[in-house]
Amino acid sequence: PEPGRCAHFVQRKGRFCRMVPAAGRRFCGEHGHEEEQNDRKRIPCPLDPKHTVYEDQLQKHLKKCNSREKPKPVYFVQDINAGLKDVAEIPEKQVPLSSLSIEELQNLIIKLKKASNGLELHLKEQILSHQALEEALNDPKNGESAFKHLKQQASILGNMEKLHLLGPGRCFVEFGAGRGKLSHWVDTALENTENIQFLLVERATTRFKVDGKHKRRDSVFERLQIDIQHLCLNKVPILEKKKLPVVGIGKHLCGAATDLALRCLVESYTTCCDGEDEEPAPKRCRAAQTEVAPHKSAGNESSTEDHKPVAGIVIALCCHHKCDWTHYVGRDFFKSVGLGPVEFHYFQRMSSWATCGMQETTGKASTSEDSEDQTNNTEEHEQMLSRTESGSDTLQGILSVEERKEIGCLCKRLIDHGRTEYLHQRGYRAALQYYTEAAVSLENVLLTAVPNPALIPEPTL
């Protein structure tokens, strides 16, 4: 071993460990069990066997081990946004798509086309930009990958501005925030704007966050490390205190995470969630319930009745193959067109055909999409799909590449239409549009929603 380095030889790497041991020791803390000193024995940690600990210090270690269960935050409410509670309706495990016969596949395609009949399948192209990113977009130091991300972020901000969602007195909640780049650009666009709050929701620990770049006093950044499935926005202290209108945003919010985020915004936030067992508010128009309650007594003036809860939603969609019937917000729509969990399962798998039909393009796109944000797995879809769905599906010889792509797009639009129907029923004006070119990202559909004043019910006297 090198002088001052651990004496443990790593067989797999063919070299000695390069960690520095404590003074007077031959081995580092990880390999200290090889050095018998005072008969102390090292054992695997019961919380995480990937590391070891001295047996006589186990109790002390368990109190500070990074793998220990940490206290739940006040805004954690188990499965509040999960959706389906009826176990009987949860589908059993389905057979793989590649195991279907030709007749079964054809029947699925017939059902898909029948359910899609009459839907708006040709989305409007609304590729916009924003001056906040103009300098970065023209910076030659940015490579192709960074440029593609910037174009998407610029268009998202442009669409937000068109919906009048960029303004003072707002709380922007970025779901699946990763490094927080989208919030960073929203903050840049709102420079010198007062009373701005950012909540960055991410369940994983993220490296290379950009939050530290925001030192000005006008906006506040706060991270919520929690799964969206368990997030009750009503209990986030800053929202309880300030009661700012919320704008939900996300860039490539993967599969079921989109459904969890929608339910988090329009159900768990716009209805009271002071207790886990409380009855939910009626379904008629939850988006507007906290906006129109003049009949409430004066004693409730400080409650959520006097502020607009969700000002808008802007989410770039992706990974429909990762959707889940249990969490899907459009189940009522699927049932209304004669479909159920079985069809949903196959349609979500077939949706991958829209992005893996052109394997060469997919491979190029995945390389550029993934390189910027390695800690954020929300954009790994294209690379993964080219390895799984396209490669393993034995039925791909039956349909041409173009037919597969067309069916995949149809599956995506059907799933997304269920989401817009869900938002319409809850008092939102929802829309889908292409927000960037396919050459920039194969997942180029943006879901937007704002409260629809025409759907706000009259208060009950």
PDB file of C-alpha atoms in Angstrom, residues 153-296:
ATOM      1  CA  GLN A 153     -37.372  25.848 -20.144  1.00  0.00           C
ATOM      2  CA  ALA A 154     -37.780  29.015 -22.234  1.00  0.00           C
ATOM      3  CA  SER A 155     -40.951  27.663 -23.844  1.00  0.00           C
ATOM      4  CA  ILE A 156     -42.396  26.610 -20.475  1.00  0.00           C
ATOM      5  CA  LEU A 157     -41.804  30.128 -19.147  1.00  0.00           C
ATOM      6  CA  GLY A 158     -43.296  31.598 -22.321  1.00  0.00           C
ATOM      7  CA  ASN A 159     -46.446  29.537 -21.855  1.00  0.00           C
ATOM      8  CA  MET A 160     -46.618  30.536 -18.185  1.00  0.00           C
ATOM      9  CA  GLU A 161     -46.371  34.200 -19.173  1.00  0.00           C
ATOM     10  CA  LYS A 162     -49.121  33.774 -21.772  1.00  0.00           C
ATOM     11  CA  LEU A 163     -51.374  32.399 -19.018  1.00  0.00           C
ATOM     12  CA  HIS A 164     -50.452  35.350 -16.757  1.00  0.00           C
ATOM     13  CA  LEU A 165     -48.902  33.037 -14.171  1.00  0.00           C
ATOM     14  CA  LEU A 166     -45.643  34.966 -13.848  1.00  0.00           C
ATOM     15  CA  GLY A 167     -46.321  37.698 -11.312  1.00  0.00           C
ATOM     16  CA  PRO A 168     -45.905  38.856  -7.717  1.00  0.00           C
ATOM     17  CA  GLY A 169     -47.506  37.232  -4.703  1.00  0.00           C
ATOM     18  CA  ARG A 170     -47.183  33.629  -5.905  1.00  0.00           C
ATOM     19  CA  CYS A 171     -45.829  30.355  -4.579  1.00  0.00           C
ATOM     20  CA  PHE A 172     -44.303  28.220  -7.323  1.00  0.00           C
ATOM     21  CA  VAL A 173     -44.268  24.512  -6.455  1.00  0.00           C
ATOM     22  CA  GLU A 174     -41.881  22.569  -8.709  1.00  0.00           C
ATOM     23  CA  PHE A 175     -42.677  18.864  -8.639  1.00  0.00           C
ATOM     24  CA  GLY A 176     -39.822  16.475  -9.419  1.00  0.00           C
ATOM     25  CA  ALA A 177     -37.506  19.455  -9.051  1.00  0.00           C
ATOM     26  CA  GLY A 178     -34.145  17.659  -9.352  1.00  0.00           C
ATOM     27  CA  ARG A 179     -31.508  20.394  -9.385  1.00  0.00           C
ATOM     28  CA  GLY A 180     -34.180  23.087  -9.461  1.00  0.00           C
ATOM     29  CA  LYS A 181     -33.335  24.536 -12.868  1.00  0.00           C
ATOM     30  CA  LEU A 182     -36.938  25.367 -13.834  1.00  0.00           C
ATOM     31  CA  SER A 183     -37.493  27.285 -10.587  1.00  0.00           C
ATOM     32  CA  HIS A 184     -34.177  29.023 -11.172  1.00  0.00           C
ATOM     33  CA  TRP A 185     -35.361  30.426 -14.482  1.00  0.00           C
ATOM     34  CA  VAL A 186     -38.771  31.382 -13.100  1.00  0.00           C
ATOM     35  CA  ASP A 187     -36.956  33.291 -10.378  1.00  0.00           C
ATOM     36  CA  THR A 188     -34.743  34.964 -12.985  1.00  0.00           C
ATOM     37  CA  ALA A 189     -37.836  35.979 -14.977  1.00  0.00           C
ATOM     38  CA  LEU A 190     -39.368  37.507 -11.834  1.00  0.00           C
ATOM     39  CA  GLU A 191     -36.329  39.549 -10.855  1.00  0.00           C
ATOM     40  CA  ASN A 192     -37.227  42.453  -8.546  1.00  0.00           C
ATOM     41  CA  THR A 193     -40.735  41.018  -8.098  1.00  0.00           C
ATOM     42  CA  GLU A 194     -41.985  41.024  -4.520  1.00  0.00           C
ATOM     43  CA  ASN A 195     -43.425  38.248  -2.370  1.00  0.00           C
ATOM     44  CA  ILE A 196     -42.271  35.198  -4.345  1.00  0.00           C
ATOM     45  CA  GLN A 197     -41.919  31.743  -2.768  1.00  0.00           C
ATOM     46  CA  PHE A 198     -40.505  28.538  -4.283  1.00  0.00           C
ATOM     47  CA  LEU A 199     -41.145  25.020  -2.987  1.00  0.00           C
ATOM     48  CA  LEU A 200     -38.983  22.375  -4.681  1.00  0.00           C
ATOM     49  CA  VAL A 201     -40.465  18.902  -4.227  1.00  0.00           C
ATOM     50  CA  GLU A 202     -38.045  15.994  -4.769  1.00  0.00           C
ATOM     51  CA  ARG A 203     -38.040  12.648  -2.995  1.00  0.00           C
ATOM     52  CA  ALA A 204     -34.367  11.902  -3.678  1.00  0.00           C
ATOM     53  CA  THR A 205     -31.298  13.647  -2.343  1.00  0.00           C
ATOM     54  CA  THR A 206     -30.000  15.758  -5.213  1.00  0.00           C
ATOM     55  CA  ARG A 207     -26.445  16.864  -5.951  1.00  0.00           C
ATOM     56  CA  PHE A 208     -25.395  20.060  -7.746  1.00  0.00           C
ATOM     57  CA  LYS A 209     -28.543  21.974  -6.780  1.00  0.00           C
ATOM     58  CA  VAL A 210     -28.819  25.517  -8.106  1.00  0.00           C
ATOM     59  CA  ASP A 211     -30.809  26.779  -5.103  1.00  0.00           C
ATOM     60  CA  GLY A 212     -27.711  28.386  -3.602  1.00  0.00           C
ATOM     61  CA  LYS A 213     -27.521  30.862  -6.475  1.00  0.00           C
ATOM     62  CA  HIS A 214     -30.567  32.696  -5.140  1.00  0.00           C
ATOM     63  CA  LYS A 215     -29.394  35.163  -2.528  1.00  0.00           C
ATOM     64  CA  ARG A 216     -31.803  38.034  -3.091  1.00  0.00           C
ATOM     65  CA  ARG A 217     -34.400  38.736  -0.419  1.00  0.00           C
ATOM     66  CA  ASP A 218     -37.422  39.044  -2.716  1.00  0.00           C
ATOM     67  CA  SER A 219     -37.840  35.278  -3.181  1.00  0.00           C
ATOM     68  CA  VAL A 220     -37.527  32.337  -0.811  1.00  0.00           C
ATOM     69  CA  PHE A 221     -36.437  28.828  -1.815  1.00  0.00           C
ATOM     70  CA  GLU A 222     -37.365  25.800   0.280  1.00  0.00           C
ATOM     71  CA  ARG A 223     -36.869  22.115  -0.521  1.00  0.00           C
ATOM     72  CA  LEU A 224     -39.392  19.439   0.477  1.00  0.00           C
ATOM     73  CA  GLN A 225     -37.744  16.012   0.373  1.00  0.00           C
ATOM     74  CA  ILE A 226     -40.853  13.879   0.154  1.00  0.00           C
ATOM     75  CA  ASP A 227     -42.686  11.617  -2.267  1.00  0.00           C
ATOM     76  CA  ILE A 228     -45.529  13.533  -3.937  1.00  0.00           C
ATOM     77  CA  GLN A 229     -47.818  10.656  -2.963  1.00  0.00           C
ATOM     78  CA  HIS A 230     -47.640  11.748   0.692  1.00  0.00           C
ATOM     79  CA  LEU A 231     -47.430  15.549   0.302  1.00  0.00           C
ATOM     80  CA  CYS A 232     -50.213  17.654   1.824  1.00  0.00           C
ATOM     81  CA  LEU A 233     -49.549  21.213   0.669  1.00  0.00           C
ATOM     82  CA  ASN A 234     -52.095  22.513   3.154  1.00  0.00           C
ATOM     83  CA  LYS A 235     -49.713  21.587   5.947  1.00  0.00           C
ATOM     84  CA  VAL A 236     -46.558  23.192   4.551  1.00  0.00           C
ATOM     85  CA  PRO A 237     -45.796  25.926   7.138  1.00  0.00           C
ATOM     86  CA  ILE A 238     -44.933  28.662   4.626  1.00  0.00           C
ATOM     87  CA  LEU A 239     -48.248  28.155   2.782  1.00  0.00           C
ATOM     88  CA  GLU A 240     -50.204  28.081   6.032  1.00  0.00           C
ATOM     89  CA  LYS A 241     -48.578  31.359   7.009  1.00  0.00           C
ATOM     90  CA  LYS A 242     -48.559  33.350   3.748  1.00  0.00           C
ATOM     91  CA  LYS A 243     -51.554  31.792   1.925  1.00  0.00           C
ATOM     92  CA  LEU A 244     -50.126  32.658  -1.483  1.00  0.00           C
ATOM     93  CA  PRO A 245     -51.813  31.418  -4.692  1.00  0.00           C
ATOM     94  CA  VAL A 246     -49.962  28.299  -5.853  1.00  0.00           C
ATOM     95  CA  VAL A 247     -48.627  27.627  -9.351  1.00  0.00           C
ATOM     96  CA  GLY A 248     -47.699  23.971  -9.895  1.00  0.00           C
ATOM     97  CA  ILE A 249     -44.870  23.451 -12.394  1.00  0.00           C
ATOM     98  CA  GLY A 250     -42.741  20.549 -13.619  1.00  0.00           C
ATOM     99  CA  LYS A 251     -40.408  19.685 -16.460  1.00  0.00           C
ATOM    100  CA  HIS A 252     -40.769  16.083 -17.589  1.00  0.00           C
ATOM    101  CA  LEU A 253     -42.704  14.835 -14.587  1.00  0.00           C
ATOM    102  CA  CYS A 254     -42.463  11.081 -14.981  1.00  0.00           C
ATOM    103  CA  GLY A 255     -45.578   8.914 -15.456  1.00  0.00           C
ATOM    104  CA  ALA A 256     -47.606   8.487 -12.282  1.00  0.00           C
ATOM    105  CA  ALA A 257     -45.833  11.456 -10.673  1.00  0.00           C
ATOM    106  CA  THR A 258     -47.937  13.741 -12.897  1.00  0.00           C
ATOM    107  CA  ASP A 259     -51.159  12.184 -11.590  1.00  0.00           C
ATOM    108  CA  LEU A 260     -49.934  12.440  -7.992  1.00  0.00           C
ATOM    109  CA  ALA A 261     -49.030  16.110  -8.529  1.00  0.00           C
ATOM    110  CA  LEU A 262     -52.426  16.926 -10.084  1.00  0.00           C
ATOM    111  CA  ARG A 263     -54.271  15.286  -7.205  1.00  0.00           C
ATOM    112  CA  CYS A 264     -51.958  17.037  -4.725  1.00  0.00           C
ATOM    113  CA  LEU A 265     -52.881  20.418  -6.211  1.00  0.00           C
ATOM    114  CA  VAL A 266     -56.590  20.105  -6.935  1.00  0.00           C
ATOM    115  CA  GLU A 267     -57.671  17.789  -4.125  1.00  0.00           C
ATOM    116  CA  SER A 268     -55.375  17.571  -1.111  1.00  0.00           C
ATOM    117  CA  TYR A 269     -54.495  21.283  -1.248  1.00  0.00           C
ATOM    118  CA  THR A 270     -57.856  22.812  -2.111  1.00  0.00           C
ATOM    119  CA  THR A 271     -59.671  20.799   0.558  1.00  0.00           C
ATOM    120  CA  CYS A 272     -59.012  20.697   4.280  1.00  0.00           C
ATOM    121  CA  CYS A 273     -56.481  18.080   5.338  1.00  0.00           C
ATOM    122  CA  ASP A 274     -56.096  18.853   9.020  1.00  0.00           C
ATOM    123  CA  GLY A 275     -56.763  15.195   9.784  1.00  0.00           C
ATOM    124  CA  GLU A 276     -56.061  12.074   7.775  1.00  0.00           C
ATOM    125  CA  ASP A 277     -59.535  10.664   8.412  1.00  0.00           C
ATOM    126  CA  GLU A 278     -61.547  13.766   7.477  1.00  0.00           C
ATOM    127  CA  GLU A 279     -64.188  13.411   4.820  1.00  0.00           C
ATOM    128  CA  PRO A 280     -63.110  14.976   1.503  1.00  0.00           C
ATOM    129  CA  ALA A 281     -65.060  17.903   0.116  1.00  0.00           C
ATOM    130  CA  PRO A 282     -67.757  17.179  -2.521  1.00  0.00           C
ATOM    131  CA  LYS A 283     -66.504  16.537  -6.032  1.00  0.00           C
ATOM    132  CA  ARG A 284     -68.470  19.332  -7.704  1.00  0.00           C
ATOM    133  CA  CYS A 285     -65.716  21.924  -8.115  1.00  0.00           C
ATOM    134  CA  ARG A 286     -62.894  21.633  -5.662  1.00  0.00           C
ATOM    135  CA  ALA A 287     -60.771  24.100  -7.582  1.00  0.00           C
ATOM    136  CA  ALA A 288     -63.162  26.859  -6.661  1.00  0.00           C
ATOM    137  CA  GLN A 289     -64.396  25.841  -3.239  1.00  0.00           C
ATOM    138  CA  THR A 290     -61.880  27.929  -1.355  1.00  0.00           C
ATOM    139  CA  GLU A 291     -62.462  30.898  -3.641  1.00  0.00           C
ATOM    140  CA  VAL A 292     -66.180  31.400  -3.172  1.00  0.00           C
ATOM    141  CA  ALA A 293     -67.345  31.234   0.402  1.00  0.00           C
ATOM    142  CA  PRO A 294     -68.717  34.675   1.337  1.00  0.00           C
ATOM    143  CA  HIS A 295     -71.322  33.004   3.530  1.00  0.00           C
ATOM    144  CA  LYS A 296     -68.641  31.903   5.979  1.00  0.00           C
TER     145      LYS A 296
END
